[in-house]
Coordinates of N, CA, C and O in Angstrom, one line a residue:
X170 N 95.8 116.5 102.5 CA 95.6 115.3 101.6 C 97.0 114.7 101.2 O 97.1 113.5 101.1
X171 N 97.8 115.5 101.1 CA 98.8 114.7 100.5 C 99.9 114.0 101.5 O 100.6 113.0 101.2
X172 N 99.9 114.6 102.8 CA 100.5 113.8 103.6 C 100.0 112.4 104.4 O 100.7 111.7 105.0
X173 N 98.2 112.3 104.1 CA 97.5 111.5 104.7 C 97.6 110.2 103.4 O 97.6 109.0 103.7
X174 N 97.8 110.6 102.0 CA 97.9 109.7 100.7 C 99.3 109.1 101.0 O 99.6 107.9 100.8
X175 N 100.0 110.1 101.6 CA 101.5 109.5 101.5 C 101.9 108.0 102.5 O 102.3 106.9 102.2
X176 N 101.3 108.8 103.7 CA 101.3 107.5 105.0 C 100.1 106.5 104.7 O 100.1 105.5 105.5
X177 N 99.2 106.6 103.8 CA 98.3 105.4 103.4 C 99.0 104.5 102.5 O 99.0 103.3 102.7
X178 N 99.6 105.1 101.7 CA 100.2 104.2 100.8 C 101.4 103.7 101.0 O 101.7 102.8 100.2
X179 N 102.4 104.1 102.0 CA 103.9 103.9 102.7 C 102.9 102.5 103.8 O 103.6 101.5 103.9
X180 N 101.4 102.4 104.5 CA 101.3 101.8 105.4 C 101.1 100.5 104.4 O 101.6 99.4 104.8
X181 N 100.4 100.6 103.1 CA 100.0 99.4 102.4 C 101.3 98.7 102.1 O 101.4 97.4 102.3
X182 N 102.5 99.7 101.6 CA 103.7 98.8 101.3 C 104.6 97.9 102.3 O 105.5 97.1 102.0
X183 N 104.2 98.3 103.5 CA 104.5 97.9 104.8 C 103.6 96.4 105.0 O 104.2 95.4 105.2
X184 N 102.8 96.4 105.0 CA 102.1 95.4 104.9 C 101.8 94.6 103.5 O 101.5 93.5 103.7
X185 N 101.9 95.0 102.0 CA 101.9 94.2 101.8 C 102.8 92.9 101.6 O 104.0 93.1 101.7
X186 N 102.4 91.3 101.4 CA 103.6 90.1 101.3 C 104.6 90.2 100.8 O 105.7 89.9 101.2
X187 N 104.3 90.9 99.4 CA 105.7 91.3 98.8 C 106.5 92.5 98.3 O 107.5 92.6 97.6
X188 N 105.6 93.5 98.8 CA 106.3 94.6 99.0 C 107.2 94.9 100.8 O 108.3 95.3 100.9
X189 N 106.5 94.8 101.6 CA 106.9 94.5 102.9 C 108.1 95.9 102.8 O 109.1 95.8 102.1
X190 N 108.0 96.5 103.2 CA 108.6 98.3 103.0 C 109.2 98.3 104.6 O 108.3 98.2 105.4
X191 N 110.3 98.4 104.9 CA 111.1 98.5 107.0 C 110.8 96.9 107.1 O 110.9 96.7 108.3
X192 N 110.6 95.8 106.5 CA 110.8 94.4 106.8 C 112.4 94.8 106.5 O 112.9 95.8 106.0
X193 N 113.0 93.1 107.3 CA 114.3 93.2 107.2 C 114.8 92.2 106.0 O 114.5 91.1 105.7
X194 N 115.7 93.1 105.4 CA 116.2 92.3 104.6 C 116.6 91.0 104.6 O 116.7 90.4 105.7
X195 N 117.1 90.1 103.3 CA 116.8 88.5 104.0 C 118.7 88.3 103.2 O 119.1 87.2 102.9
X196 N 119.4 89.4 103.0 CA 120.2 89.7 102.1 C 121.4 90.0 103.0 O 122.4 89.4 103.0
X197 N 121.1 91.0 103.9 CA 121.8 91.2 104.5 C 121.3 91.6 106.3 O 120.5 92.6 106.4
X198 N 121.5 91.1 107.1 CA 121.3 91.2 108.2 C 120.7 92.4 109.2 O 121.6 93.2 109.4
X199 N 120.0 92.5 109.7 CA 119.7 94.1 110.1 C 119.4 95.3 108.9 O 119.4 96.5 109.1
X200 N 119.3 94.9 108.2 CA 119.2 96.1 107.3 C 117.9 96.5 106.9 O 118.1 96.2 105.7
X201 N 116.9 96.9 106.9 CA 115.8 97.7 106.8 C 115.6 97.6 105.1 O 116.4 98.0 104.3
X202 N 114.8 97.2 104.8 CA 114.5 96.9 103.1 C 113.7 98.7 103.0 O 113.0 99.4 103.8
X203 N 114.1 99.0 101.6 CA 113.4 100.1 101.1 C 113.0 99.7 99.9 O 113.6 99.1 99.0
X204 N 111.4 100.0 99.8 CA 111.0 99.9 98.6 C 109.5 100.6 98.6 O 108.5 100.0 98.0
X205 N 109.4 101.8 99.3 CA 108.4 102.8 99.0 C 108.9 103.7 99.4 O 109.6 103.7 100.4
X206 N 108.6 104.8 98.5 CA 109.4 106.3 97.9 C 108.5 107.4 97.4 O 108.0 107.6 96.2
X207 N 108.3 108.0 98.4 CA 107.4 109.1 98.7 C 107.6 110.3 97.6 O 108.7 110.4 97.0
X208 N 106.6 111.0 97.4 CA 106.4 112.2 95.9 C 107.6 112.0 94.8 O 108.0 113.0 94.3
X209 N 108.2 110.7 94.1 CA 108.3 110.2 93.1 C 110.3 110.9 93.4 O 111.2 111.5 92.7
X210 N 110.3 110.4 94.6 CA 111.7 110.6 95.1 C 112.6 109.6 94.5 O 112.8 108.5 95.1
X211 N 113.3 110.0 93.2 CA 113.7 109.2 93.0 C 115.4 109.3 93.3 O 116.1 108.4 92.8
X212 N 115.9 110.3 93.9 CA 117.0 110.4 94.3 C 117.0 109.2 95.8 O 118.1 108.8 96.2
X213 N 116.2 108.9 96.2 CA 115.8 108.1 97.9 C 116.0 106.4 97.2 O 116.0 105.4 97.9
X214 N 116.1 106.4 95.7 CA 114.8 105.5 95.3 C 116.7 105.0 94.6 O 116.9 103.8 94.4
X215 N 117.7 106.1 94.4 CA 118.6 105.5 93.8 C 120.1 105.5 94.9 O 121.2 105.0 94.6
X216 N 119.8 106.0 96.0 CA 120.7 105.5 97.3 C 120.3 104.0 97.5 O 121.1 103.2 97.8
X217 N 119.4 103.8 97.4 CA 118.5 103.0 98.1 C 119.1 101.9 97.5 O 119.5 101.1 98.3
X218 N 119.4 101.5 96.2 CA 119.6 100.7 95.2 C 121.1 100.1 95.7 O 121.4 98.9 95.6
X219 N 122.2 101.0 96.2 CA 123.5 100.2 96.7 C 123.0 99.4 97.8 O 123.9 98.6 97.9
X220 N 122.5 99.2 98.4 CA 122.2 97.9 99.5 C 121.0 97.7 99.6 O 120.6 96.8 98.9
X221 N 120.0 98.4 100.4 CA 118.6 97.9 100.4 C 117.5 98.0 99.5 O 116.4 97.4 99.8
X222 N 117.5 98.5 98.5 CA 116.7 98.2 97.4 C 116.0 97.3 97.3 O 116.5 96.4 96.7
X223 N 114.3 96.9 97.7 CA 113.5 96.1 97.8 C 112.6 95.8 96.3 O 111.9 96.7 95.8
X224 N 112.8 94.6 95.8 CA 111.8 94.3 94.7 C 110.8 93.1 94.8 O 111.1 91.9 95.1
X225 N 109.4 93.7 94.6 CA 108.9 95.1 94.0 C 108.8 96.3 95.0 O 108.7 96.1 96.2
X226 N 108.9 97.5 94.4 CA 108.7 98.6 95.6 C 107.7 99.7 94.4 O 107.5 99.7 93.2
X227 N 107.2 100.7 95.6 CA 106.6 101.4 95.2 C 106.9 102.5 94.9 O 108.0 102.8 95.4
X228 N 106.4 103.8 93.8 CA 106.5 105.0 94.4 C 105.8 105.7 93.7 O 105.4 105.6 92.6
X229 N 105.1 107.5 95.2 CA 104.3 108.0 94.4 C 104.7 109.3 93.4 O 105.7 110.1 93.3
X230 N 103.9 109.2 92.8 CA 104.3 110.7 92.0 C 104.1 112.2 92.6 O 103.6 112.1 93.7
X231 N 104.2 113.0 92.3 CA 103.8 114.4 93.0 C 102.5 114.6 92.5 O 102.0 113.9 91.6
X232 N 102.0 115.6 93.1 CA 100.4 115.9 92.9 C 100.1 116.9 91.6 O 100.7 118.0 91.4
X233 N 99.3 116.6 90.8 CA 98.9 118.1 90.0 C 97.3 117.9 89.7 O 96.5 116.9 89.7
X234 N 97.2 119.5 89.5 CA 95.8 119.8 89.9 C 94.5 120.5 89.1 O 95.3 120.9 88.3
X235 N 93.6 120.8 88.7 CA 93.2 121.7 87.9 C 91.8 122.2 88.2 O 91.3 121.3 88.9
X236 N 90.9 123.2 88.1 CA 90.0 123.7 88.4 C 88.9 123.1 87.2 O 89.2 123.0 86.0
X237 N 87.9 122.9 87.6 CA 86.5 122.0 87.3 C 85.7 122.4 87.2 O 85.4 122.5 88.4
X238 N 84.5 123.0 86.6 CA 83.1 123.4 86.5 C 83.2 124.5 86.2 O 84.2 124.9 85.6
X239 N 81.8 125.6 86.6 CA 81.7 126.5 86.6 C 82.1 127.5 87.5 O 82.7 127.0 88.4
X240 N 82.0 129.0 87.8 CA 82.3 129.7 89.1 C 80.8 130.0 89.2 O 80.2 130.4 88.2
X241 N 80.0 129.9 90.5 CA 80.5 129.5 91.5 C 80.8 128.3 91.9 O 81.6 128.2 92.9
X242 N 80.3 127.2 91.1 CA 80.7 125.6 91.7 C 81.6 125.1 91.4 O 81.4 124.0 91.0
X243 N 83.3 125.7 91.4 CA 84.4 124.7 91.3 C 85.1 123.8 91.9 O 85.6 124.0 93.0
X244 N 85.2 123.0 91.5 CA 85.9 121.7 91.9 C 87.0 121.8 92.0 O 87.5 122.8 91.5
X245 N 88.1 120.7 92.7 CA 89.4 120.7 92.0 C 89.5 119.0 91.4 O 89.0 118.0 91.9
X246 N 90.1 119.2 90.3 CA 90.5 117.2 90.1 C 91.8 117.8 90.4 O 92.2 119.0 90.1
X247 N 92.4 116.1 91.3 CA 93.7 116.5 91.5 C 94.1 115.3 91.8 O 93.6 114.5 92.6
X248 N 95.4 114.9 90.7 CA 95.4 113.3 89.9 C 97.2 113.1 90.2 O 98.1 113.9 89.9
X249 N 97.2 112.1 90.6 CA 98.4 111.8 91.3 C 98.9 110.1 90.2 O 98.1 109.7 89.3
X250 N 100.1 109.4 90.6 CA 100.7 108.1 90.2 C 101.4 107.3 91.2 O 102.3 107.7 92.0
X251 N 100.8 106.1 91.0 CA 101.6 105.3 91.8 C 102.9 104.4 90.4 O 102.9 104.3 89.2
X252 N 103.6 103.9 91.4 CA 104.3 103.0 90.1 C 104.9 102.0 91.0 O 105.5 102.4 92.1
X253 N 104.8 100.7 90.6 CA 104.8 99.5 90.7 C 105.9 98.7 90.1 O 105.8 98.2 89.0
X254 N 107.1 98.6 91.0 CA 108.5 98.4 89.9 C 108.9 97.2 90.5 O 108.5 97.0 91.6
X255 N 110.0 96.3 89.8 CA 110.7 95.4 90.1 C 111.9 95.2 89.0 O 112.0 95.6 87.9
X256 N 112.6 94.7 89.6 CA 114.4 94.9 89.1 C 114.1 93.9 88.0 O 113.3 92.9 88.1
X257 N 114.9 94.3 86.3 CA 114.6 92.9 85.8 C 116.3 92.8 85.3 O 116.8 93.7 84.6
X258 N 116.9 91.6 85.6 CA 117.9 91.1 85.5 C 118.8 91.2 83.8 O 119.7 92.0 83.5
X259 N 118.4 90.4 83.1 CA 118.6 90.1 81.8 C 117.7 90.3 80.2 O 117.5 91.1 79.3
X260 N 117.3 88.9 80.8 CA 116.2 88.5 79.4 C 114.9 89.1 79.5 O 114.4 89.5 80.6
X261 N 114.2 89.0 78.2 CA 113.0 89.2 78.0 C 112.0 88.5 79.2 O 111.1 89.2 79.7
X262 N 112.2 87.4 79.5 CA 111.5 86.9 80.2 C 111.8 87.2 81.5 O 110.9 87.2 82.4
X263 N 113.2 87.5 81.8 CA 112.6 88.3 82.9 C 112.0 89.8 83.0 O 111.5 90.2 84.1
X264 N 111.9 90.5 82.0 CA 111.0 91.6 82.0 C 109.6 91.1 82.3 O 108.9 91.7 83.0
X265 N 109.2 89.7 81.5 CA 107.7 89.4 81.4 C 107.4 89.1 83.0 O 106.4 89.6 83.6
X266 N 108.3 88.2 83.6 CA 108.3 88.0 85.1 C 107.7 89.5 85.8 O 106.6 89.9 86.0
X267 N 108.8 90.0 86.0 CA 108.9 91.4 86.0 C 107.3 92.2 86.0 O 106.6 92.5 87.0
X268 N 106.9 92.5 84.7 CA 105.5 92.5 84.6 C 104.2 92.2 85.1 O 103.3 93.1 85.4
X269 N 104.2 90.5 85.3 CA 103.6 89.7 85.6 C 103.5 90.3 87.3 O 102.5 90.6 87.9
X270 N 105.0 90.2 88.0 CA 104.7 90.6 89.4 C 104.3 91.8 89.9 O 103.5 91.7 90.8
X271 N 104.7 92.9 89.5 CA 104.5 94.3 89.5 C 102.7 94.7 89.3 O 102.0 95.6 89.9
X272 N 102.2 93.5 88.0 CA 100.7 93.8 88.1 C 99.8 93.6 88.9 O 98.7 94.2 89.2
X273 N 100.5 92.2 89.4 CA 99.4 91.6 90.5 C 100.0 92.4 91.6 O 98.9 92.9 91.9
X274 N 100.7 92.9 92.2 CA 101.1 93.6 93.1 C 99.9 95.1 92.9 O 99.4 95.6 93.9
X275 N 99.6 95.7 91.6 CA 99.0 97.1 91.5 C 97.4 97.1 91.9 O 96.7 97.9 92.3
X276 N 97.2 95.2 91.2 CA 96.2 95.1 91.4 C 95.6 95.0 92.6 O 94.5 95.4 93.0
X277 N 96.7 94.3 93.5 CA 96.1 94.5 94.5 C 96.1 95.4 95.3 O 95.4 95.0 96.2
X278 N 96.5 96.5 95.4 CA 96.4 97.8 95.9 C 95.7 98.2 95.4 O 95.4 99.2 96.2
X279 N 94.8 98.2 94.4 CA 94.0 98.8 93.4 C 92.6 98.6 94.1 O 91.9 99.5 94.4
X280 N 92.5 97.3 94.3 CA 91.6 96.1 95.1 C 91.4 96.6 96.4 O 90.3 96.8 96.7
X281 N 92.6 96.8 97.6 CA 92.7 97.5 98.8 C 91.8 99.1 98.4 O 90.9 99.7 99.0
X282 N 92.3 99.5 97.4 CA 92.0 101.2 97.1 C 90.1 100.9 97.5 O 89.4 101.8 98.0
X283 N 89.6 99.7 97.0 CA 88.5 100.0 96.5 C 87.7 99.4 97.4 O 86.5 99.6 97.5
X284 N 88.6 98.3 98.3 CA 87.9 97.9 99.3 C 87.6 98.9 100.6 O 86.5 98.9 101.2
X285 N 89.0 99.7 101.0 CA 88.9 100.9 101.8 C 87.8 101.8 101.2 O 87.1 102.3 102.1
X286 N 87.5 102.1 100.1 CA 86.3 103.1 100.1 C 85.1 102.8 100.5 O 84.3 103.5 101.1
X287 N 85.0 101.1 99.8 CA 83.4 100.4 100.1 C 83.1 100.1 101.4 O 82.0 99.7 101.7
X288 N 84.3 100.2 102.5 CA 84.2 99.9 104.2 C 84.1 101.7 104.5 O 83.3 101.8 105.4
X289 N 84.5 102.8 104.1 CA 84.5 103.5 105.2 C 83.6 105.0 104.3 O 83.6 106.2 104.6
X290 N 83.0 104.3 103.1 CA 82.2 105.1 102.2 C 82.5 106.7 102.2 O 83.6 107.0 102.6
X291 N 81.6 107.6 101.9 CA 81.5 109.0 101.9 C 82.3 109.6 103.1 O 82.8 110.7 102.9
X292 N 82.6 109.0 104.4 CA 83.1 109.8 105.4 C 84.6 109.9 105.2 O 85.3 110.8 105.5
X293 N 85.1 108.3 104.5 CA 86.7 108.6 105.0 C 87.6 109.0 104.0 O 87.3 110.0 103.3
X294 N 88.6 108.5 103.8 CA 90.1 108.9 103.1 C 89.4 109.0 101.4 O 89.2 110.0 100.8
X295 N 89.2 108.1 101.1 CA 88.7 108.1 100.0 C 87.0 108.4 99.3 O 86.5 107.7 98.4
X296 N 86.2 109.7 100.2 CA 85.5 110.0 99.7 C 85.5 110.8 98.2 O 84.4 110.8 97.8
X297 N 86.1 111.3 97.6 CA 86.3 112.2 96.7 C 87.2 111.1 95.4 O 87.6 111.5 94.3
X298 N 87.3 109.9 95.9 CA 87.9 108.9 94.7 C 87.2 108.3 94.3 O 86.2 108.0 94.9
X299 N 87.7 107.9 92.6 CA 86.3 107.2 91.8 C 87.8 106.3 90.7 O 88.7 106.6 89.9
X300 N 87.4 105.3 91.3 CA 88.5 104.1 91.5 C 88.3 103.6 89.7 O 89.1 102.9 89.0
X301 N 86.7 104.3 89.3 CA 86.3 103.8 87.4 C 87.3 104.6 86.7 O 87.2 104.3 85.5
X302 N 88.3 105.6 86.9 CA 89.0 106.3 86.4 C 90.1 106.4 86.7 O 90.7 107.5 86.5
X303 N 90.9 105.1 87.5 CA 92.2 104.8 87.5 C 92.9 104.4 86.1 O 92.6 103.2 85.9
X304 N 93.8 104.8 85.2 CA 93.9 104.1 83.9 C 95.6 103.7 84.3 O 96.2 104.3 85.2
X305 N 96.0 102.6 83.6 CA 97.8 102.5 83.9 C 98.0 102.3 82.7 O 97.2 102.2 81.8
X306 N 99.9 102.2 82.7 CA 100.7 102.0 81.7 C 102.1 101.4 81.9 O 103.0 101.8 82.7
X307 N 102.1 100.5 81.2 CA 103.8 100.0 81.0 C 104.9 100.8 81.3 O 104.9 101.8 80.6
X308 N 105.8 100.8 82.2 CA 107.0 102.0 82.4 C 108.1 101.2 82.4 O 107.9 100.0 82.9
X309 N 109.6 101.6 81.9 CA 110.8 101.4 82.0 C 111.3 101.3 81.1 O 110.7 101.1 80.0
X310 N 112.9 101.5 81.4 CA 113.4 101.0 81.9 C 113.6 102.4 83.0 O 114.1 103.5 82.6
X311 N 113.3 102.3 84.7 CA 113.8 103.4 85.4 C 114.7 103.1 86.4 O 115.0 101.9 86.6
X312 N 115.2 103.9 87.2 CA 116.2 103.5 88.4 C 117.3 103.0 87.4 O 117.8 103.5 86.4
X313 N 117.6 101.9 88.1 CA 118.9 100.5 87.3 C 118.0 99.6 86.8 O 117.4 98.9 87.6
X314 N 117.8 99.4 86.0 CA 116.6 98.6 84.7 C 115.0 98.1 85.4 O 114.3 97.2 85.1
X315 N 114.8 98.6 86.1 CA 113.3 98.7 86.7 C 112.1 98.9 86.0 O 112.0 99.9 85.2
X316 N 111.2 98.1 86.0 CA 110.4 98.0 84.8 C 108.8 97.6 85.8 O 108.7 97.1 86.9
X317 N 107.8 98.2 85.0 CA 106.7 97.7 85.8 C 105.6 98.9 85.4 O 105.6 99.6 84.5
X318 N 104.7 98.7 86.4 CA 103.4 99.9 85.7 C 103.4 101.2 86.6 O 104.0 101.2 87.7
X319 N 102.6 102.4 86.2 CA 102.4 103.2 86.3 C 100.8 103.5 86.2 O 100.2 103.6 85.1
X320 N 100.0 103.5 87.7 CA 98.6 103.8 87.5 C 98.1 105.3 87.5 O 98.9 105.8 88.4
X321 N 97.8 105.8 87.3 CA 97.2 107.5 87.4 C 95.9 107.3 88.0 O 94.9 106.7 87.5
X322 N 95.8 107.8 89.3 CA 94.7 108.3 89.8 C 94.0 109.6 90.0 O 94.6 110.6 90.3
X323 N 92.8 109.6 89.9 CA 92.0 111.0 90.4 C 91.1 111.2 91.5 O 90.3 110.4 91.9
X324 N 91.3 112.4 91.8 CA 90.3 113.0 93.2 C 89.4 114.1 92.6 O 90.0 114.8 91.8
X325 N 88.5 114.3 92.8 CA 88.1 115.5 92.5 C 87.4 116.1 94.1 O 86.5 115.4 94.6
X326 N 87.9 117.2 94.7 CA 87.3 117.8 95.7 C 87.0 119.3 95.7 O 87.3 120.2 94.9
X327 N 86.1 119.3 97.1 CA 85.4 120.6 97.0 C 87.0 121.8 96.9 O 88.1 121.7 97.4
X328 N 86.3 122.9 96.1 CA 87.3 124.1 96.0 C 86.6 125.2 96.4 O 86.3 126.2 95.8
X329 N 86.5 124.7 98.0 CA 85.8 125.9 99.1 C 86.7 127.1 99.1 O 86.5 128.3 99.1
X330 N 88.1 126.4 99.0 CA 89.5 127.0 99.6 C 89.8 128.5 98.7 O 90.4 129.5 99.0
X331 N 88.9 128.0 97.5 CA 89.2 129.2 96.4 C 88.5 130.6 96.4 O 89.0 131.6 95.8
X332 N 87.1 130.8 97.5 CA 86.7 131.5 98.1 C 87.5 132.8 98.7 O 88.3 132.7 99.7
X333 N 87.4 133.8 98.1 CA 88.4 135.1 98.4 C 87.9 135.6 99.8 O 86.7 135.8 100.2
X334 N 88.9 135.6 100.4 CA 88.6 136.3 101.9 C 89.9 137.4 101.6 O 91.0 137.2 101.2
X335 N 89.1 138.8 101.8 CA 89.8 139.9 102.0 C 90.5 140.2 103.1 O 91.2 141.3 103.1
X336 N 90.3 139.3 104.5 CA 91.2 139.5 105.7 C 92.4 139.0 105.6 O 93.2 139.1 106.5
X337 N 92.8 138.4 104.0 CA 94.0 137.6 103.8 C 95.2 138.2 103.3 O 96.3 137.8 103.2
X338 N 94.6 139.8 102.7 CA 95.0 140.5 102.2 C 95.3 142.3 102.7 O 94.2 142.9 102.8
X339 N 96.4 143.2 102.9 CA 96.5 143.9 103.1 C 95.8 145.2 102.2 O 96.0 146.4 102.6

């Protein structure tokens, strides 16, 4: 799961208009724009900032997890973050800017999240997501004055895995 979440959401920032993530920068010539940053890498996320630093860019958070129901029928929810940033210059108004672009940018990923589930329903990537319990929040200032939202998502899947097999054990 977590490497299949990683390359879905590195592919969306790739394609989206204005995140466009390995587009070439328009700044400097040949240079590869970075602006999606995998398990909330923010050491990747502050190299990145001396030259190619793309705004808006993405990044995810690491995974955490917890056990659900009863035994025998537990679950796992296991609730991860995306965050939706862009550089803000000065003034207030460019924070509001700032804001303003970062949201429509979440939403629409948010929108992709929900459109991929309604195309490939129960069988694909997003069987075990319930897009009614995405909540966000205002974040910054992070990086070099980066400002924008932070959504929290959840999975809840089967916890077959929890199943004790004694051949695993000496």
């Amino acid at each position: 799961m977590v490497k299949a979440w990683r390359e879905y959401n590195q592919q969306l920032a790739e394609s989206h208009y204005l995140v466009l993530h390995n587009g070439l920068s328009l700044q400097q010539t040949g240079l590869r724009r970075k602006s999606f940053f995998r398990d909330n890498n923010l050491e990747e996320a502050e190299g990145a900032q001396q030259h190619n630093l793309h705004s808006p860019c993405i990044a995810l958070s690491g995974l955490r997890g917890k056990l659900i129901g009863q035994d025998p029928a537990f679950r796992k929810s296991i609730k991860t973050a995306v965050y939706f940033l862009s550089s803000v210059r000065e003034t207030y108004a460019d924070l509001e800017e700032a804001l303003e672009l970062t949201g429509g940018v979440m939403m629409d990923f948010l929108s992709r999240y929900q459109e991929d589930f309604l195309t490939s329903g129960t069988c694909g990537p997003f069987k075990d997501f319930d897009i009614g319990k995405a909540v966000w929040d205002q974040v910054g200032p992070l990086l070099n004055n980066f400002h924008g939202w932070k959504v929290e998502l959840e999975f809840v899947v089967s916890a077959s895995d929890l199943t004790f097999n004694p051949q695993k054990w000496r």
